[in-house]
Tab-separated table of C-alpha atoms and ligand atoms in Angstrom:
chain	number	residue	atom	x	y	z
A	262	MET	CA	-5.895	-71.278	36.862
A	263	ALA	CA	-4.259	-68.040	35.949
A	264	ARG	CA	-6.605	-65.364	34.708
A	265	SER	CA	-6.450	-64.942	30.975
A	266	ASP	CA	-4.697	-61.789	29.902
A	267	SER	CA	-6.604	-61.508	26.684
A	268	HIS	CA	-9.404	-59.070	26.128
A	269	PHE	CA	-11.326	-57.780	23.151
A	270	VAL	CA	-10.887	-54.261	21.866
A	271	CYS	CA	-13.222	-52.432	19.505
A	272	GLN	CA	-11.336	-51.212	16.431
A	273	GLU	CA	-13.716	-48.268	16.157
A	274	CYS	CA	-13.968	-46.753	19.608
A	275	GLY	CA	-11.333	-48.567	21.647
A	276	HIS	CA	-13.876	-50.068	24.045
A	277	SER	CA	-12.433	-53.059	25.842
A	278	ALA	CA	-14.535	-56.106	26.770
A	279	LEU	CA	-13.657	-59.376	28.504
A	280	ALA	CA	-15.707	-61.532	26.139
A	281	TRP	CA	-16.189	-61.341	22.410
A	282	SER	CA	-19.534	-60.279	21.058
A	283	GLY	CA	-20.732	-59.448	17.570
A	284	ARG	CA	-21.617	-55.910	18.506
A	285	CYS	CA	-19.430	-53.509	20.423
A	286	PRO	CA	-21.100	-52.537	23.718
A	287	GLY	CA	-19.296	-49.201	23.540
A	288	CYS	CA	-20.275	-47.752	20.168
A	289	GLY	CA	-22.764	-50.273	18.796
A	290	GLU	CA	-20.714	-51.063	15.677
A	291	TRP	CA	-20.830	-54.625	14.392
A	292	ASN	CA	-17.847	-56.936	13.997
A	293	THR	CA	-15.316	-54.543	15.392
A	294	LEU	CA	-14.111	-56.466	18.453
A	295	VAL	CA	-10.641	-57.932	17.991
A	296	GLU	CA	-8.762	-60.003	20.506
A	297	ALA	CA	-5.796	-58.270	22.054
A	298	LYS	CA	-3.276	-59.691	24.455
A	299	ARG	CA	-1.199	-57.709	26.791
A	300	SER	CA	1.997	-59.624	27.498
A	301	ALA	CA	3.052	-59.450	31.125
A	302	ALA	CA	6.079	-57.388	30.237
A	303	PRO	CA	7.692	-55.503	33.059
A	304	GLY	CA	6.038	-52.185	33.381
A	305	SER	CA	2.610	-53.190	32.151
A	306	ARG	CA	1.023	-53.976	35.469
A	307	GLY	CA	3.928	-53.060	37.710
A	308	GLY	CA	4.118	-49.613	36.157
A	309	GLY	CA	0.564	-48.849	37.147
A	310	ALA	CA	1.201	-49.883	40.721
A	311	THR	CA	4.283	-47.701	41.066
A	312	ARG	CA	2.384	-44.748	39.709
A	313	SER	CA	-0.426	-45.153	42.236
A	314	ARG	CA	2.108	-45.149	45.097
A	315	ALA	CA	3.814	-41.961	43.936
A	316	ALA	CA	3.392	-38.754	45.875
A	317	ALA	CA	0.143	-36.943	45.149
A	318	PRO	CA	0.712	-34.297	42.479
A	319	ARG	CA	-0.050	-30.701	43.379
A	320	PRO	CA	-2.532	-28.825	41.220
A	321	VAL	CA	-1.249	-25.427	40.150
A	322	SER	CA	-3.139	-22.228	39.778
A	323	LEU	CA	-3.471	-21.190	36.156
A	324	ARG	CA	-1.796	-17.902	37.081
A	325	GLU	CA	1.358	-19.789	38.007
A	326	VAL	CA	1.416	-21.830	34.811
A	327	LYS	CA	4.103	-20.567	32.504
A	328	PRO	CA	2.456	-19.501	29.251
A	329	PRO	CA	3.874	-21.410	26.310
A	330	LYS	CA	6.372	-19.573	24.205
A	331	ALA	CA	4.479	-18.327	21.212
A	332	ASN	CA	7.303	-19.181	18.838
A	333	ARG	CA	5.405	-21.197	16.338
A	334	LEU	CA	7.378	-23.145	13.803
A	335	LEU	CA	6.453	-22.032	10.320
A	336	THR	CA	6.440	-24.862	7.816
A	337	GLY	CA	6.814	-22.418	4.949
A	338	ILE	CA	3.686	-23.885	3.359
A	339	ALA	CA	1.287	-20.995	3.872
A	340	GLU	CA	-1.897	-23.050	3.496
A	341	LEU	CA	-0.665	-25.619	6.030
A	342	ASP	CA	0.417	-22.933	8.484
A	343	ARG	CA	-2.966	-21.247	8.199
A	344	VAL	CA	-4.880	-24.468	8.857
A	345	LEU	CA	-2.639	-25.141	11.852
A	346	GLY	CA	-3.585	-21.727	13.212
A	347	GLY	CA	-0.285	-20.021	12.434
A	348	GLY	CA	2.300	-22.782	12.308
A	349	LEU	CA	3.276	-25.768	14.447
A	350	VAL	CA	3.262	-25.306	18.207
A	351	PRO	CA	6.396	-26.749	19.855
A	352	GLY	CA	5.523	-29.832	21.885
A	353	SER	CA	2.172	-30.293	20.178
A	354	VAL	CA	0.967	-33.441	18.466
A	355	VAL	CA	-0.767	-33.231	15.101
A	356	LEU	CA	-2.577	-36.142	13.532
A	357	LEU	CA	-2.617	-35.879	9.737
A	358	GLY	CA	-5.166	-38.217	8.216
A	359	GLY	CA	-5.853	-39.004	4.593
A	360	SER	CA	-6.451	-41.874	2.247
A	361	PRO	CA	-3.456	-43.599	0.643
A	362	GLY	CA	-1.875	-41.721	-2.241
A	363	ILE	CA	-3.451	-38.406	-1.378
A	364	GLY	CA	-0.089	-36.780	-0.632
A	365	LYS	CA	0.509	-37.015	3.114
A	366	SER	CA	4.127	-38.040	2.731
A	367	THR	CA	4.642	-35.359	0.116
A	368	LEU	CA	3.148	-32.640	2.322
A	369	THR	CA	5.110	-33.627	5.413
A	370	GLY	CA	8.294	-34.105	3.396
A	371	MET	CA	7.989	-30.612	1.956
A	372	ALA	CA	7.224	-29.118	5.359
A	373	LEU	CA	10.268	-30.763	6.949
A	374	GLY	CA	12.442	-29.620	4.054
A	375	ASN	CA	11.351	-26.018	4.554
A	376	LEU	CA	11.775	-26.224	8.315
A	377	SER	CA	15.227	-27.693	7.993
A	378	ALA	CA	16.215	-24.988	5.501
A	379	ARG	CA	15.175	-22.438	8.125
A	380	GLY	CA	17.466	-24.036	10.653
A	381	ALA	CA	15.035	-26.184	12.612
A	382	LYS	CA	16.140	-29.645	13.657
A	383	VAL	CA	13.834	-32.192	12.036
A	384	LEU	CA	13.408	-35.942	11.824
A	385	TYR	CA	11.368	-38.004	9.380
A	386	VAL	CA	10.500	-41.483	10.642
A	387	SER	CA	9.312	-43.663	7.810
A	388	GLY	CA	7.635	-46.927	8.686
A	389	GLU	CA	6.090	-47.440	5.286
A	390	GLU	CA	8.928	-46.776	2.923
A	391	SER	CA	12.620	-47.485	2.939
A	392	ALA	CA	15.068	-44.607	3.178
A	393	ALA	CA	15.791	-45.065	-0.538
A	394	GLN	CA	12.131	-44.647	-1.408
A	395	VAL	CA	11.887	-41.532	0.735
A	396	ARG	CA	14.908	-40.167	-1.075
A	397	LEU	CA	13.269	-40.753	-4.444
A	398	ARG	CA	10.319	-38.609	-3.391
A	399	ALA	CA	12.565	-35.951	-1.883
A	400	GLU	CA	14.415	-35.690	-5.193
A	401	ARG	CA	11.178	-34.593	-6.819
A	402	LEU	CA	10.505	-32.067	-4.080
A	403	GLY	CA	13.777	-30.225	-4.362
A	404	ASP	CA	17.017	-29.623	-2.571
A	405	ASP	CA	15.649	-28.646	0.835
A	406	SER	CA	13.812	-31.934	1.200
A	407	LEU	CA	17.020	-33.871	0.597
A	408	SER	CA	18.570	-32.397	3.732
A	409	VAL	CA	15.950	-34.000	5.989
A	410	PRO	CA	17.360	-36.790	8.162
A	411	VAL	CA	15.325	-39.960	7.750
A	412	LEU	CA	14.930	-43.000	9.960
A	413	ALA	CA	13.306	-46.091	8.463
A	414	GLU	CA	12.019	-47.722	11.610
A	415	THR	CA	8.842	-49.381	12.858
A	416	SER	CA	9.744	-50.140	16.458
A	417	VAL	CA	8.341	-47.677	18.965
A	418	GLY	CA	11.251	-48.277	21.317
A	419	ALA	CA	13.775	-47.380	18.629
A	420	VAL	CA	11.819	-44.277	17.612
A	421	LEU	CA	11.669	-43.107	21.215
A	422	ALA	CA	15.394	-43.671	21.634
A	423	ALA	CA	16.074	-41.702	18.457
A	424	LEU	CA	13.880	-38.854	19.688
A	425	GLU	CA	15.750	-38.733	23.002
A	426	ALA	CA	19.121	-38.797	21.260
A	427	GLU	CA	18.386	-36.370	18.440
A	428	ARG	CA	15.924	-34.059	20.221
A	429	PRO	CA	14.451	-32.710	16.987
A	430	GLY	CA	12.202	-29.660	16.962
A	431	VAL	CA	9.788	-31.339	14.576
A	432	CYS	CA	9.324	-35.044	14.006
A	433	VAL	CA	7.076	-36.718	11.437
A	434	ILE	CA	5.966	-40.321	12.007
A	435	ASP	CA	4.812	-41.760	8.677
A	436	SER	CA	2.651	-43.594	9.557
A	437	VAL	CA	1.459	-44.260	13.090
A	438	GLN	CA	-0.230	-47.456	11.884
A	439	THR	CA	3.087	-49.064	10.969
A	440	LEU	CA	4.608	-48.711	14.422
A	441	HIS	CA	4.673	-51.625	16.789
A	442	SER	CA	5.486	-51.716	20.433
A	443	GLU	CA	7.493	-54.607	21.833
A	444	GLY	CA	5.412	-54.844	24.998
A	445	MET	CA	2.225	-55.469	23.045
A	446	THR	CA	1.042	-58.383	21.013
A	447	GLY	CA	-1.279	-57.708	18.139
A	448	ALA	CA	-0.510	-56.625	14.603
A	449	PRO	CA	0.776	-53.119	13.828
A	450	GLY	CA	-2.190	-50.880	13.087
A	451	SER	CA	-4.459	-52.571	15.628
A	452	VAL	CA	-6.102	-50.439	18.262
A	453	GLY	CA	-3.800	-51.457	21.081
A	454	GLN	CA	-0.647	-50.900	19.065
A	455	VAL	CA	-1.668	-47.549	17.631
A	456	ARG	CA	-2.802	-46.245	20.973
A	457	GLU	CA	0.324	-47.434	22.742
A	458	ALA	CA	2.647	-46.048	20.081
A	459	ALA	CA	0.903	-42.698	19.855
A	460	GLY	CA	0.731	-42.394	23.631
A	461	ALA	CA	4.434	-43.100	24.136
A	462	ILE	CA	5.535	-40.740	21.365
A	463	THR	CA	3.206	-37.989	22.592
A	464	GLU	CA	4.651	-38.239	26.069
A	465	VAL	CA	8.246	-37.982	24.884
A	466	GLY	CA	7.387	-35.237	22.384
A	467	LYS	CA	5.745	-33.116	25.093
A	468	ARG	CA	8.691	-33.614	27.420
A	469	LEU	CA	11.294	-32.693	24.812
A	470	GLY	CA	9.227	-29.902	23.278
A	471	THR	CA	9.188	-31.702	19.942
A	472	ALA	CA	6.284	-30.985	17.643
A	473	VAL	CA	5.145	-34.395	16.421
A	474	VAL	CA	3.144	-34.990	13.251
A	475	LEU	CA	1.548	-38.431	13.233
A	476	VAL	CA	0.502	-39.471	9.758
A	477	GLY	CA	-2.500	-41.782	9.762
A	478	HIS	CA	-4.625	-43.603	7.234
A	479	VAL	CA	-8.329	-43.052	7.096
A	480	THR	CA	-11.076	-45.581	6.651
A	481	LYS	CA	-13.689	-45.509	3.898
A	482	ASP	CA	-15.992	-43.281	5.908
A	483	GLY	CA	-13.292	-40.707	6.483
A	484	SER	CA	-12.350	-41.255	10.106
A	485	VAL	CA	-8.739	-41.909	10.982
A	486	ALA	CA	-8.237	-45.673	11.047
A	487	GLY	CA	-7.531	-46.996	14.482
A	488	PRO	CA	-9.093	-45.912	17.680
A	489	ARG	CA	-10.988	-42.699	18.050
A	490	VAL	CA	-9.067	-42.295	21.289
A	491	LEU	CA	-6.207	-41.118	19.105
A	492	GLU	CA	-8.227	-38.051	18.226
A	493	HIS	CA	-8.584	-37.231	21.912
A	494	LEU	CA	-4.922	-37.746	22.549
A	495	VAL	CA	-3.593	-35.314	19.980
A	496	ASP	CA	-3.836	-31.526	19.920
A	497	CYS	CA	-4.812	-31.174	16.329
A	498	VAL	CA	-6.467	-33.424	13.762
A	499	LEU	CA	-5.984	-32.491	10.132
A	500	LEU	CA	-7.684	-34.250	7.263
A	501	PHE	CA	-6.134	-34.258	3.826
A	502	ASP	CA	-8.922	-34.846	1.403
A	503	GLY	CA	-9.645	-34.944	-2.284
A	504	GLU	CA	-10.047	-37.402	-5.069
A	505	ARG	CA	-6.901	-39.202	-6.007
A	506	GLU	CA	-7.572	-38.958	-9.730
A	507	ARG	CA	-8.055	-35.204	-9.524
A	508	SER	CA	-5.278	-32.865	-8.710
A	509	PHE	CA	-7.037	-30.706	-6.092
A	510	ARG	CA	-6.551	-31.488	-2.420
A	511	THR	CA	-8.112	-29.804	0.576
A	512	LEU	CA	-6.583	-29.727	4.011
A	513	ARG	CA	-8.881	-28.961	6.910
A	514	ALA	CA	-8.662	-29.093	10.680
A	515	LEU	CA	-11.235	-31.295	12.413
A	516	LYS	CA	-9.865	-30.356	15.801
A	517	ASN	CA	-7.355	-27.724	16.776
A	518	ARG	CA	-6.403	-26.770	20.303
A	519	PHE	CA	-4.375	-23.829	19.018
A	520	GLY	CA	-6.563	-22.329	16.339
A	521	ALA	CA	-9.844	-22.353	14.466
A	522	THR	CA	-11.164	-25.542	12.892
A	523	SER	CA	-12.823	-23.741	10.054
A	524	GLU	CA	-9.774	-22.979	7.943
A	525	VAL	CA	-9.219	-24.869	4.731
A	526	GLY	CA	-6.096	-25.047	2.638
A	527	VAL	CA	-6.306	-25.903	-1.044
A	528	PHE	CA	-3.461	-27.641	-2.845
A	529	GLU	CA	-2.811	-29.014	-6.259
A	530	MET	CA	-0.597	-32.059	-6.876
A	531	ARG	CA	1.928	-31.326	-9.589
A	532	SER	CA	5.006	-33.123	-10.783
A	533	GLY	CA	7.198	-31.205	-8.346
A	534	GLY	CA	5.062	-31.826	-5.281
A	535	LEU	CA	2.082	-30.001	-3.838
A	536	VAL	CA	1.468	-26.436	-4.936
A	537	GLU	CA	-0.672	-24.116	-2.862
A	538	VAL	CA	-3.667	-22.777	-4.683
A	539	GLU	CA	-3.861	-19.249	-3.386
A	540	ASP	CA	-6.936	-18.266	-5.302
A	541	PRO	CA	-9.058	-21.404	-5.538
A	542	SER	CA	-12.142	-19.415	-6.561
A	543	ALA	CA	-10.440	-18.370	-9.784
A	544	ARG	CA	-9.739	-22.001	-10.625
A	545	PHE	CA	-13.231	-23.206	-9.947
A	546	VAL	CA	-15.029	-20.303	-11.621
A	547	GLY	CA	-12.791	-20.681	-14.658
A	548	GLU	CA	-14.002	-24.259	-14.964
A	549	ALA	CA	-17.694	-23.422	-14.527
A	550	SER	CA	-19.766	-23.678	-17.666
A	551	ASP	CA	-22.930	-22.045	-18.960
A	552	ALA	CA	-24.571	-25.433	-19.540
A	553	PRO	CA	-27.967	-26.138	-17.961
A	554	GLY	CA	-27.610	-27.600	-14.480
A	555	SER	CA	-24.549	-25.593	-13.520
A	556	CYS	CA	-24.205	-22.655	-11.166
A	557	VAL	CA	-21.610	-21.148	-8.900
A	558	LEU	CA	-21.998	-21.429	-5.148
A	559	CYS	CA	-20.533	-18.700	-2.954
A	560	ALA	CA	-19.418	-20.929	-0.093
A	561	MET	CA	-17.483	-20.042	3.030
A	562	GLU	CA	-14.525	-22.197	3.927
A	563	GLY	CA	-13.673	-20.975	7.366
A	564	THR	CA	-13.024	-17.284	7.175
A	565	ARG	CA	-12.450	-17.407	3.451
A	566	PRO	CA	-15.087	-17.183	0.752
A	567	LEU	CA	-14.742	-19.838	-1.907
A	568	LEU	CA	-16.583	-20.042	-5.208
A	569	VAL	CA	-17.280	-23.568	-6.387
A	570	GLU	CA	-19.308	-24.930	-9.256
A	571	VAL	CA	-22.368	-27.015	-8.390
A	572	GLN	CA	-23.540	-29.309	-11.176
A	573	ALA	CA	-26.792	-31.235	-11.386
A	574	LEU	CA	-28.114	-33.871	-13.719
A	575	VAL	CA	-31.754	-34.920	-13.791
A	576	ALA	CA	-32.523	-38.038	-15.790
A	577	PRO	CA	-35.948	-39.667	-16.125
A	578	THR	CA	-36.026	-43.152	-14.667
A	579	GLU	CA	-38.374	-45.996	-13.985
A	580	ILE	CA	-36.422	-47.280	-11.030
A	581	VAL	CA	-38.291	-47.013	-7.740
A	582	PRO	CA	-37.027	-45.391	-5.621
A	583	PRO	CA	-35.046	-43.208	-8.008
A	584	ARG	CA	-31.363	-42.635	-7.426
A	585	ARG	CA	-30.072	-39.632	-5.498
A	586	VAL	CA	-26.337	-39.307	-5.777
A	587	ALA	CA	-24.547	-36.460	-4.032
A	588	THR	CA	-20.817	-35.818	-4.338
A	589	GLY	CA	-19.397	-33.025	-2.235
A	590	ILE	CA	-22.659	-32.179	-0.457
A	591	ASP	CA	-24.687	-33.904	2.214
A	592	ARG	CA	-27.087	-36.556	0.897
A	593	ASN	CA	-29.796	-35.720	3.395
A	594	ARG	CA	-29.758	-32.062	2.444
A	595	LEU	CA	-30.103	-33.068	-1.189
A	596	ALA	CA	-33.182	-35.118	-0.337
A	597	MET	CA	-34.586	-32.151	1.572
A	598	VAL	CA	-33.968	-29.723	-1.286
A	599	ILE	CA	-35.651	-32.103	-3.754
A	600	ALA	CA	-38.696	-32.318	-1.487
A	601	VAL	CA	-38.917	-28.545	-0.995
A	602	LEU	CA	-38.540	-27.945	-4.737
A	603	ALA	CA	-41.524	-30.170	-5.450
A	604	ARG	CA	-43.718	-28.290	-2.993
A	605	HIS	CA	-42.565	-24.724	-3.494
A	606	GLY	CA	-42.420	-23.689	-7.097
A	607	GLY	CA	-39.857	-26.139	-8.482
A	608	PRO	CA	-40.170	-29.283	-10.540
A	609	SER	CA	-41.145	-32.617	-9.056
A	610	LEU	CA	-38.252	-35.009	-9.439
A	611	ALA	CA	-40.082	-38.072	-8.125
A	612	ALA	CA	-39.601	-39.956	-11.387
A	613	ALA	CA	-36.042	-38.875	-12.077
A	614	ASP	CA	-32.570	-39.954	-11.066
A	615	VAL	CA	-30.763	-36.995	-9.561
A	616	PHE	CA	-27.019	-36.451	-9.480
A	617	VAL	CA	-25.426	-33.453	-7.804
A	618	ASN	CA	-21.721	-32.826	-7.822
A	619	VAL	CA	-19.479	-30.100	-6.471
A	620	ALA	CA	-16.867	-29.809	-9.189
A	621	GLY	CA	-13.181	-30.022	-8.404
A	622	GLY	CA	-13.595	-32.667	-5.710
A	623	VAL	CA	-14.386	-30.071	-3.035
A	624	ARG	CA	-16.716	-30.814	-0.120
A	625	VAL	CA	-19.123	-28.132	0.979
A	626	ASP	CA	-20.659	-28.888	4.327
A	627	GLU	CA	-22.908	-25.941	4.947
A	628	PRO	CA	-26.627	-25.275	4.574
A	629	GLY	CA	-25.687	-22.231	2.495
A	630	ALA	CA	-25.294	-24.629	-0.437
A	631	ASP	CA	-29.048	-25.409	-0.594
A	632	LEU	CA	-30.030	-22.663	-3.016
A	633	ALA	CA	-27.263	-23.541	-5.455
A	634	VAL	CA	-28.399	-27.179	-5.407
A	635	ALA	CA	-32.037	-26.175	-5.907
A	636	LEU	CA	-31.313	-23.813	-8.797
A	637	ALA	CA	-28.957	-26.267	-10.496
A	638	LEU	CA	-31.613	-28.997	-10.232
A	639	ALA	CA	-34.361	-26.768	-11.613
A	640	SER	CA	-32.103	-25.648	-14.429
A	641	ALA	CA	-31.096	-29.218	-15.270
A	642	HIS	CA	-34.718	-30.307	-15.232
A	643	ARG	CA	-35.822	-27.550	-17.603
A	644	GLY	CA	-32.761	-27.779	-19.757
A	645	ARG	CA	-32.307	-24.034	-19.501
A	646	THR	CA	-29.054	-22.393	-18.554
A	647	LEU	CA	-28.697	-20.203	-15.466
A	648	ALA	CA	-25.921	-18.184	-17.066
A	649	GLY	CA	-26.427	-14.538	-17.870
A	650	PRO	CA	-26.489	-13.133	-21.399
A	651	ASP	CA	-22.724	-12.670	-21.269
A	652	GLY	CA	-22.330	-16.382	-20.630
A	653	ARG	CA	-21.102	-15.861	-17.083
A	654	PRO	CA	-22.455	-18.440	-14.643
A	655	LEU	CA	-25.028	-17.515	-12.009
A	656	ALA	CA	-23.641	-17.143	-8.495
A	657	CYS	CA	-25.850	-17.823	-5.479
A	658	PHE	CA	-25.977	-18.947	-1.865
A	659	GLY	CA	-28.564	-19.420	0.869
A	660	GLU	CA	-30.220	-21.983	3.053
A	661	VAL	CA	-33.569	-23.369	1.965
A	662	GLY	CA	-36.094	-23.842	4.762
A	663	LEU	CA	-38.728	-26.569	4.850
A	664	THR	CA	-41.483	-24.046	4.171
A	665	GLY	CA	-39.793	-22.812	1.026
A	666	GLU	CA	-38.259	-19.695	2.553
A	667	LEU	CA	-34.701	-18.600	1.897
A	668	ARG	CA	-32.784	-18.271	5.115
A	669	PHE	CA	-29.937	-16.004	6.055
A	670	VAL	CA	-26.458	-17.538	6.189
A	671	ALA	CA	-23.330	-16.041	7.696
A	672	HIS	CA	-21.101	-13.528	5.889
A	673	PRO	CA	-23.355	-12.574	2.960
A	674	GLU	CA	-21.219	-9.518	2.160
A	675	ARG	CA	-18.016	-11.553	1.874
A	676	ARG	CA	-19.670	-14.106	-0.359
A	677	VAL	CA	-21.040	-11.403	-2.641
A	678	ALA	CA	-17.722	-9.557	-2.746
A	679	GLU	CA	-15.953	-12.735	-3.860
A	680	ALA	CA	-18.468	-13.264	-6.676
A	681	LEU	CA	-18.170	-9.626	-7.784
A	682	LYS	CA	-14.408	-10.089	-8.025
A	683	PHE	CA	-15.107	-12.457	-10.899
A	684	GLY	CA	-17.774	-10.298	-12.460
A	685	LEU	CA	-20.587	-12.588	-11.359
A	686	ARG	CA	-23.513	-10.310	-10.653
A	687	PRO	CA	-26.140	-10.147	-9.421
A	688	VAL	CA	-25.674	-12.806	-6.777
A	689	ALA	CA	-28.920	-14.541	-5.826
A	690	GLY	CA	-29.293	-15.026	-2.094
A	691	PRO	CA	-31.474	-14.544	0.976
A	692	GLU	CA	-32.379	-11.143	2.325
A	693	ALA	CA	-29.753	-9.801	4.673
A	694	GLY	CA	-30.272	-7.079	7.256
A	695	GLU	CA	-29.048	-4.334	4.970
A	696	ARG	CA	-28.865	-3.977	1.209
A	697	ILE	CA	-25.766	-5.466	-0.301
A	698	ASP	CA	-24.566	-4.020	-3.552
A	699	GLY	CA	-24.542	-6.550	-6.368
A	700	MET	CA	-26.981	-8.869	-4.699
A	701	ALA	CA	-30.490	-9.865	-5.767
A	702	ALA	CA	-32.217	-10.777	-2.525
A	703	HIS	CA	-35.115	-13.215	-2.438
A	704	ARG	CA	-37.375	-14.162	0.419
A	705	THR	CA	-38.453	-17.478	-0.967
A	706	LEU	CA	-37.117	-20.251	-3.121
A	707	ARG	CA	-40.059	-19.669	-5.458
A	708	SER	CA	-38.977	-16.108	-6.055
A	709	ALA	CA	-35.359	-17.131	-6.690
A	710	LEU	CA	-36.515	-19.800	-9.134
A	711	GLY	CA	-38.720	-17.290	-10.916
A	712	ALA	CA	-35.897	-14.816	-11.318
A	713	THR	CA	-33.459	-17.358	-12.722
A	714	ALA	CA	-34.192	-20.683	-14.365
A	715	ALA	CA	-37.838	-20.182	-15.244
A	716	ALA	CA	-37.771	-16.620	-16.446
A	717	PRO	CA	-36.207	-15.455	-19.715
A	718	ARG	CA	-32.696	-14.103	-19.520
A	719	GLN	CA	-33.778	-10.454	-19.285
A	720	ALA	CA	-35.104	-11.047	-15.801
A	721	VAL	CA	-31.647	-11.955	-14.563
A	722	GLN	CA	-30.197	-8.852	-16.124
A	723	ALA	CA	-32.851	-6.576	-14.658
A	724	ALA	CA	-32.482	-7.806	-11.081
O	111	TYD	P1	2.308	-39.593	-1.296
O	111	TYD	O1	2.747	-38.338	-0.622
O	111	TYD	O2	3.256	-40.729	-1.226
O	111	TYD	O3	0.902	-40.042	-0.696
O	111	TYD	P2	0.527	-40.656	0.742
O	111	TYD	O4	1.709	-40.528	1.637
O	111	TYD	O5	-0.651	-39.861	1.229
O	111	TYD	O6	0.143	-42.064	0.516
O	111	TYD	O7	2.038	-39.241	-2.828
O	111	TYD	C1	0.847	-39.483	-3.467
O	111	TYD	C2	0.884	-39.368	-4.967
O	111	TYD	O8	1.341	-38.129	-5.401
O	111	TYD	C3	1.734	-40.409	-5.638
O	111	TYD	O9	0.858	-41.270	-6.354
O	111	TYD	C4	2.612	-39.694	-6.573
O	111	TYD	C5	2.078	-38.292	-6.591
O	111	TYD	N1	3.142	-37.281	-6.638
O	111	TYD	C6	3.119	-36.320	-7.644
O	111	TYD	O10	2.220	-36.307	-8.494
O	111	TYD	N2	4.088	-35.355	-7.663
O	111	TYD	C7	5.102	-35.339	-6.752
O	111	TYD	O11	5.961	-34.443	-6.802
O	111	TYD	C8	5.116	-36.330	-5.729
O	111	TYD	C9	6.209	-36.351	-4.695
O	111	TYD	C10	4.131	-37.280	-5.707
O	112	MG	MG1	2.871	-42.056	2.449
């Protein structure tokens, strides 16, 4: 009997197994194995054999490798260019992930419009929407976007042919999950299809020097749907994030072969498309209140300081265990801060539901947020505002250690300078090597608590 050509592929990690099992042997996830069939199309097995017979390739010394031309393609969207590390690199592949409705098509449509206005050859491949629908969006984005050539196509073969014929400088595939390859069975969006499609397009893009932007959906937990192998394949993974109901969007690089991964771009969705928010701190500080449970965190987003409002609510409860809800910060760090508060000079929140939120839908993933969370919680618990006598919110930053000490975090002077720009002083934070003007340094959480929430307002002023 002929050997079956079917195998089972994990939708999470791309692991391939001959038999189905409830748990993927590769990544340990449950219920992720899906049957995939490879049809015996010419080229599937034969292609591999031809390749193995080809002459052995010669490794080249790095000195002989031609350095890539540094002519990056500027998308004209400054925040996007910054996150990319200074624009698109010709021949590179960028994966742009984000949940539906977040604005991926809008962002890429605007970028292509700008590029085309600057004389670059572009191509927008839409697998999700018809050309008419793409036009409707472009009408909202302005004249430049209307000049972008669009191809409503879901067949990989056709897309590849169009790439070869048109040879665009930049091509957007919206989205990679809608593409299907004729040589593969399996629904579009399945691991095999996505991997095959992305692989083929990457290869052609690299050969033609086309910068390819693959738009991809993300799953509930924030990873790009489809195989993780896709993240290895591409040069750059960008995540477009934010809450759909709110207008703020953040764009960050999870991986970037041509730049730093720490940069973050902030956008706002308006009626005419996405608008870059050049001074996000101003927006977030403007929204901060002098209510109990609110303070301003001096965070660092990459190389840029960013002020965000941290809000806490403490509500007595009889539920055991009480609820701990964190939006925008890490849940485990919240649990840690609650525990340290109880032991080192703060309130015990064992019988209270705790909610902590970073306002504006921003995510802050750094230990430097601990102090802001601790102070906001203490303030919410006591019902006493952290704001100064002038009503300006308290600004702070710092990592809280398990023994109640305040720990140094990177770039204290930049964080303080950003807060001073908005007249927030003094900034509570950990002791740095040297004295920083406008900063009230504390060695312990207890001392920071004493100087702010617990003490009368004069103490804040005096510090
Ligand atoms: P879209 O870019 O289609 O999202 P995605 O491709 O990530 O699924 O747009 C998302 C939302 O943005 C959509 O609900 C409509 C809204 N929007 C605006 O508010 N203003 C605009 O100018 C445009 C084009 C869209
Ligand atoms: Mg879209």
